[in-house]
Coordinates of C-alpha atoms and ligand atoms in Angstrom, one line a residue:
X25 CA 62.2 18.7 23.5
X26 CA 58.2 17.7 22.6
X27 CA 55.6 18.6 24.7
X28 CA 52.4 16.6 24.5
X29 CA 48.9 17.9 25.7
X30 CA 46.1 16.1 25.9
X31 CA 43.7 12.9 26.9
X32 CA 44.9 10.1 29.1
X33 CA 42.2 7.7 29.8
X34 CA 41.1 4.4 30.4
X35 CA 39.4 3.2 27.0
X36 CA 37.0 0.3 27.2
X37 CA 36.9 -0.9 23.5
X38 CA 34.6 -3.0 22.1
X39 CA 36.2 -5.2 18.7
X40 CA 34.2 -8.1 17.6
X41 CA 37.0 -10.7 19.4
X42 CA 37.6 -9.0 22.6
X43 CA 36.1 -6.4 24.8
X44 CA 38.9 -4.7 26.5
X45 CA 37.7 -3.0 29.8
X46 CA 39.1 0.2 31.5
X47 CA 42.5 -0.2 29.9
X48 CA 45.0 2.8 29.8
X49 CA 44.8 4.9 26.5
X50 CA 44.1 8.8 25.5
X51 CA 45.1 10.7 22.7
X52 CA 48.3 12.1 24.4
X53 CA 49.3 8.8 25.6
X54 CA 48.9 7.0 22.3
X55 CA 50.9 10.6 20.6
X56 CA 53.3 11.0 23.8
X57 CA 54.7 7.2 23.8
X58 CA 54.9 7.2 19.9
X59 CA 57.3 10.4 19.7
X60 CA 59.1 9.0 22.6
X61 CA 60.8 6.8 20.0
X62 CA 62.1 9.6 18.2
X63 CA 62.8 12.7 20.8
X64 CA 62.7 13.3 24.8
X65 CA 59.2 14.0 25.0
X66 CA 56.9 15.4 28.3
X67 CA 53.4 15.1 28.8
X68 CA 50.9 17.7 30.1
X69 CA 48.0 15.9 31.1
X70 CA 45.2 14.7 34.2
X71 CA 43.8 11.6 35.9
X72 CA 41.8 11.2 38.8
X73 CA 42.8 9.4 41.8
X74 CA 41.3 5.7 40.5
X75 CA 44.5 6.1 37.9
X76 CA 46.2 2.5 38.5
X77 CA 49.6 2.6 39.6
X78 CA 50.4 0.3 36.8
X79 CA 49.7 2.6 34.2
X80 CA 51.6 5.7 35.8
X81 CA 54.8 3.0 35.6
X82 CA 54.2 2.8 31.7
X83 CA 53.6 6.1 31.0
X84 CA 56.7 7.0 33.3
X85 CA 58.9 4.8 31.6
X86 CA 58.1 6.5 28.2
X87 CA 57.5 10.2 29.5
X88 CA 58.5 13.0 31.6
X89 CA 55.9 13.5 33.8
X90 CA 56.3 16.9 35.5
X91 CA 53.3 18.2 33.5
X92 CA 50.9 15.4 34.7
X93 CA 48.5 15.8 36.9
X94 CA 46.2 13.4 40.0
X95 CA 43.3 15.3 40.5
X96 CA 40.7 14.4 42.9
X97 CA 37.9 12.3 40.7
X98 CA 37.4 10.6 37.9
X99 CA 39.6 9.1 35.1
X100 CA 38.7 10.6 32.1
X101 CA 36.6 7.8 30.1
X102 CA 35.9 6.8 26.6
X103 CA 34.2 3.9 25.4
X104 CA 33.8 2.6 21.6
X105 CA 33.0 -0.1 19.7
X106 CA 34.4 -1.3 16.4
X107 CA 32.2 -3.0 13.9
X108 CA 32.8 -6.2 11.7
X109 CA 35.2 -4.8 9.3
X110 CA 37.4 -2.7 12.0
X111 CA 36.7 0.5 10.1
X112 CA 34.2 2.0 11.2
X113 CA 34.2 3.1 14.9
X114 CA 30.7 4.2 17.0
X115 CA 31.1 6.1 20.5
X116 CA 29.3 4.8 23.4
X117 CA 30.4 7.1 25.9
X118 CA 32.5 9.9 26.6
X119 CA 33.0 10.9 30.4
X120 CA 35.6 13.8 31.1
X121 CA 35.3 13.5 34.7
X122 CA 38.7 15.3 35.4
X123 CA 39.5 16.9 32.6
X124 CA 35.6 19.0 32.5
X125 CA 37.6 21.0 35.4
X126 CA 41.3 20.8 34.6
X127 CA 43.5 24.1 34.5
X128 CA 46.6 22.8 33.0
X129 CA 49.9 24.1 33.6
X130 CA 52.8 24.3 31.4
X131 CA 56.0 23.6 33.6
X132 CA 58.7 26.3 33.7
X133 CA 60.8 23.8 32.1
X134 CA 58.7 23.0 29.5
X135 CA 58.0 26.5 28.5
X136 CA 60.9 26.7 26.2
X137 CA 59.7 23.5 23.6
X138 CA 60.0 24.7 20.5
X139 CA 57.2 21.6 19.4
X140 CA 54.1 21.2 21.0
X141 CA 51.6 18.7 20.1
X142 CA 48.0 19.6 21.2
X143 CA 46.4 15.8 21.0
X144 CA 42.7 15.4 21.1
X145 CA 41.4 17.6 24.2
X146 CA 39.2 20.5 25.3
X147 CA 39.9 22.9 21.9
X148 CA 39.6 25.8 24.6
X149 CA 42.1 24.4 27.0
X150 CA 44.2 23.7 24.1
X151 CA 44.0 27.6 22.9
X152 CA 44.6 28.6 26.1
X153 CA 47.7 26.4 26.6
X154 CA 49.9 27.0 23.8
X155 CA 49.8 30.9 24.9
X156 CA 51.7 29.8 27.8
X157 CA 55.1 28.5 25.6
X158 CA 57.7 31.0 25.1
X159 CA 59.3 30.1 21.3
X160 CA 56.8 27.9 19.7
X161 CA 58.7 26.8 16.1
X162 CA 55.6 24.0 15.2
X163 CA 52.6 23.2 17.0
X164 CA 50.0 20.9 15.8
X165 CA 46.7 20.1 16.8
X166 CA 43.9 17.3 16.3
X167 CA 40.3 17.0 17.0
X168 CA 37.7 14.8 17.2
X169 CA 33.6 14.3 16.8
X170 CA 33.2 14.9 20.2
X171 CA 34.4 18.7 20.2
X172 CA 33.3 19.3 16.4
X173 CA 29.7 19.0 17.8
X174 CA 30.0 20.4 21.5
X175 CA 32.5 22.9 20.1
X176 CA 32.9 24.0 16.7
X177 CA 33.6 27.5 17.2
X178 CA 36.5 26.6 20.0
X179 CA 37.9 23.9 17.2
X180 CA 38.3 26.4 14.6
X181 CA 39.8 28.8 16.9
X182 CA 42.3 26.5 17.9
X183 CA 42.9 26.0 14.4
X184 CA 44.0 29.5 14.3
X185 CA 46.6 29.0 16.8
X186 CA 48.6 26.3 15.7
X187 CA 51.0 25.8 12.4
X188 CA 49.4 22.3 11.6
X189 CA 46.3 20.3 11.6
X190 CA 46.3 16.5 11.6
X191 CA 42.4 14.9 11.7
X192 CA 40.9 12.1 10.1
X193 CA 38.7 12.1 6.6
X194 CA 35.3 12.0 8.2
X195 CA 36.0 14.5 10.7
X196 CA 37.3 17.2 8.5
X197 CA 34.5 16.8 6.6
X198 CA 32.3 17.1 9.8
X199 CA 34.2 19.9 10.9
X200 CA 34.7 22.2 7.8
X201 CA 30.9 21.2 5.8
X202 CA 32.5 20.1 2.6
X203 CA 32.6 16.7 1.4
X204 CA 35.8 16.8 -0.5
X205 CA 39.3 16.4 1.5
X206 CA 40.9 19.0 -1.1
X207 CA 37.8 21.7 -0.3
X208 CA 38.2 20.4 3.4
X209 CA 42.2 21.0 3.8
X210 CA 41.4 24.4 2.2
X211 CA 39.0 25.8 3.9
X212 CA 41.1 24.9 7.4
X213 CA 44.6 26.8 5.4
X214 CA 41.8 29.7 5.3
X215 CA 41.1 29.3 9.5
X216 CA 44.5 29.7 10.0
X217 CA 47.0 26.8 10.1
X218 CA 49.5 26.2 6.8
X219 CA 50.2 22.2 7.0
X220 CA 47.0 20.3 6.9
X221 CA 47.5 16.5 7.6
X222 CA 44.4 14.3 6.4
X223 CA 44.3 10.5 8.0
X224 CA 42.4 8.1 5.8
X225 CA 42.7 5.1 8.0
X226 CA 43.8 2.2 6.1
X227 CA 44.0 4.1 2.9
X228 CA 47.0 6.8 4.4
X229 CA 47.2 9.9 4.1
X230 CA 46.8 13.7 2.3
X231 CA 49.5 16.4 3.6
X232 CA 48.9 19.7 1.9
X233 CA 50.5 22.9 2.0
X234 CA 50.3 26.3 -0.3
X235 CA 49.6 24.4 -3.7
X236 CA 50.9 21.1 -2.9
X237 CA 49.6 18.0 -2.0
X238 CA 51.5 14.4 -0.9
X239 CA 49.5 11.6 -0.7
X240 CA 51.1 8.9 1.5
X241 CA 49.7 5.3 1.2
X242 CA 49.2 3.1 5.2
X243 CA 51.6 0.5 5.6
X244 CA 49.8 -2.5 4.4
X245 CA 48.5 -4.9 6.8
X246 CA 46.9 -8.3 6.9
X247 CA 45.4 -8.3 10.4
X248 CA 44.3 -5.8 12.3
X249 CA 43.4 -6.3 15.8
X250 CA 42.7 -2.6 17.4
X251 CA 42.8 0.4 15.6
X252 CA 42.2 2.4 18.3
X253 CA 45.3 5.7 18.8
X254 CA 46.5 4.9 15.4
X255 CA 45.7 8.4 14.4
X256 CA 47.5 9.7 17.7
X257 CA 50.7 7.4 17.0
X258 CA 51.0 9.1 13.3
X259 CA 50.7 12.6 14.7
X260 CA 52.9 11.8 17.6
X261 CA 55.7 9.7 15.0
X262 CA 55.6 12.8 12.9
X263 CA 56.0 15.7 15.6
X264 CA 58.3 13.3 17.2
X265 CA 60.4 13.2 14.5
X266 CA 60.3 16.5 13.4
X267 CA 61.3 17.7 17.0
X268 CA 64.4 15.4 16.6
X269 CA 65.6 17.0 13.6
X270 CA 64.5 20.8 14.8
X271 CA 63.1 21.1 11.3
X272 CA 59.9 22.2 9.6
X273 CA 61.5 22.1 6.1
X274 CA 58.5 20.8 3.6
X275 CA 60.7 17.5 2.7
X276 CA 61.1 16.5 6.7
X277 CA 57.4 16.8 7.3
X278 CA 56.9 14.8 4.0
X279 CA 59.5 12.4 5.7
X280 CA 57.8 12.6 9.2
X281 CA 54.1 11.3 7.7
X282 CA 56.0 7.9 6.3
X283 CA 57.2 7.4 10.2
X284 CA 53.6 8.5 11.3
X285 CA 52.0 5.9 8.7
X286 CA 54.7 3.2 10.5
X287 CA 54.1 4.0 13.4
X288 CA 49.9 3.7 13.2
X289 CA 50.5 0.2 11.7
X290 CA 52.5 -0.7 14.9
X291 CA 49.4 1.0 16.5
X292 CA 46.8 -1.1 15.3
X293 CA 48.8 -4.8 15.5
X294 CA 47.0 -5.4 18.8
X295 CA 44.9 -4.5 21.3
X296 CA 45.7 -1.2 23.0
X297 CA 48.6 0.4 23.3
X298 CA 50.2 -2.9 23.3
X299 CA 51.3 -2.3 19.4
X300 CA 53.4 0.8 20.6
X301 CA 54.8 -0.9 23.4
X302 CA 56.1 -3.9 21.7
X303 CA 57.8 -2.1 19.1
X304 CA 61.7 -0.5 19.3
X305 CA 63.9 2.0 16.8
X306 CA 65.2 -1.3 15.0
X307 CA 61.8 -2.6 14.1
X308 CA 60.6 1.1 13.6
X309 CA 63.6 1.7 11.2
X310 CA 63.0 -2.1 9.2
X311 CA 59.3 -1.1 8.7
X312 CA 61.0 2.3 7.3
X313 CA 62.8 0.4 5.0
X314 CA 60.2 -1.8 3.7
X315 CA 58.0 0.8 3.4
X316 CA 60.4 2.7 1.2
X317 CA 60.9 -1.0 -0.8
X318 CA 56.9 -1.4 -0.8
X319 CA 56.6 1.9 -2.8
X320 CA 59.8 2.0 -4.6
X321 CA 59.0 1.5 -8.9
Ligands
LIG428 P1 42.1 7.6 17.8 O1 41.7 6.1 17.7 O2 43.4 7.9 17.2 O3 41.0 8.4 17.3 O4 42.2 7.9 19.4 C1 41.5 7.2 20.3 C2 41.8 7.8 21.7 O5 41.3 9.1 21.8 C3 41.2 6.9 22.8 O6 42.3 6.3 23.5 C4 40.4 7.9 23.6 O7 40.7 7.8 25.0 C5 40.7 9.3 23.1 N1 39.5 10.1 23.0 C6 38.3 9.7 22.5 N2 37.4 10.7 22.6 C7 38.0 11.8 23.1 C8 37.7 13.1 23.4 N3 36.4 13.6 23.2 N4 38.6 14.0 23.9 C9 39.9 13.5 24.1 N5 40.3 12.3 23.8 C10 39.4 11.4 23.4

């Protein structure tokens, strides 16, 4: 079994078609729904009491939902807006409402998952949660502008904690002061954790570990419509996967970021988290295929 920490909001996104208000989306539902696909997966997590009952029927028809958590308030919030190109992403707003005050709890029956995916979330609460698992085999963690500048110190303690780190190019950079991803995967190895995962958006990916690297390319698109929790649908594809197979062998977790690059380019064919929830193993597994084909000389 995967457990999934982390966000679940409602997103307003601004892309230069369509303004999408208040719709459901956070880090651990983006990660959560995209392991799905590959292993029985639970989700520790809060909303306030404004949570539609619509989205608590998607997320329970994905998720086990023993860890998750109405608490009287607020819906966490986030609000961004995409420029022209789709690339580049600017934060209006980022309410935490419930999840300033939330004291998660890992269920008794989710205390023995040996993979636990900390998505985007409090750093402290996220240090503070994976004490609470009995036989932790891989845990993984990502972060965000948000907590690099409210929070450095709790990211790269977190960092410590975990056996992985998957965050995007600009943010490591943010985060660790250097401007090269090699210098920026190193330093993090040096804070602690031994897989570092670095998302280039469209351009894929850099996994390193000891001495090696493996550069993965992103399944190429034509039209993107929302790229919003395509870096949460890679690192939930990739745990998910790996969870499935019980392994943290080098050549899985090479094979787990080809299903995390999939699975972000199912992520960003339309708005939301409709991408994810349009998608199923055989498409999943086609995409694999072509991939492989796409890459194959
Ligand atoms: P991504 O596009 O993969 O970077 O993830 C976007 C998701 O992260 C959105 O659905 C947001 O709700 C969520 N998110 C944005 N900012 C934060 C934050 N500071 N903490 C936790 N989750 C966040």
């Amino acid at each position: 079994m995967l457990t999934v920490f982390g966000s679940t909001a409602l997103d307003t996104i601004r892309t230069p078609t369509k303004v999408l208000k208040d719709v459901l989306g956070g880090a651990a539902t983006f990660a959560g729904i995209s392991a799905s696909f590959f292993v029985d997966t639970g989700l520790i997590a809060v909303v306030g009491t404004d949570f539609p009952k619509k989205y608590h029927n998607i997320l329970s028809k994905y998720l086990d939902l023993q860890g998750f958590v109405v608490q009287k308030g607020k819906t966490f919030r986030y609000d961004g807006s995409y420029d022209k190109t789709l690339s580049t992403r600017t934060t209006n707003k980022t309410e935490l409402n419930v999840l300033g005050t939330f004291k998660p709890k890992v269920p008794d029956s989710y205390k023995k998952s040996e993979f636990v995916y900390l998505a985007n979330n409090d750093p402290d609460q996220n240090s503070l949660l994976i004490r609470e698992f009995d036989n932790v085999k891989f845990s993984m963690c990502d972060t965000i502008e948000f907590w690099i500048s409210t929070k450095r110190n709790s990211v790269i303690k977190m960092i410590k904690n975990v056996d992985a780190v998957v965050i995007n190019d600009e943010e490591a950079k943010l985060l660790t002061k250097e401007h090269n991803l090699i210098k920026c995967a190193k330093k993090m190895m040096n804070w602690g954790a031994k897989y570092i995962i670095i998302k280039k958006g469209e351009h894929g990916s850099l996994l390193f570990f000891e001495d090696v690297i493996f550069p993965s390319v992103a399944f190429s698109l034509e039209d993107i419509i929302d790229p919003t929790g395509a870096g949460d649908s890679f690192a939930g594809a990739m745990i998910g996967y790996l969870a499935n197979k019980k392994s943290t062998r080098l050549d899985d977790i090479k094979k787990s970021v080809i299903y995390g690059n999939v699975m972000g380019s199912f992520a960003v064919e339309r708005f939301g988290l409709d991408g994810l929830l349009n998608t199923n193993k055989k498409k999943i597994e086609n995409r694999i295929h072509q991939y492989q084909k796409m890459i194959d000389f």
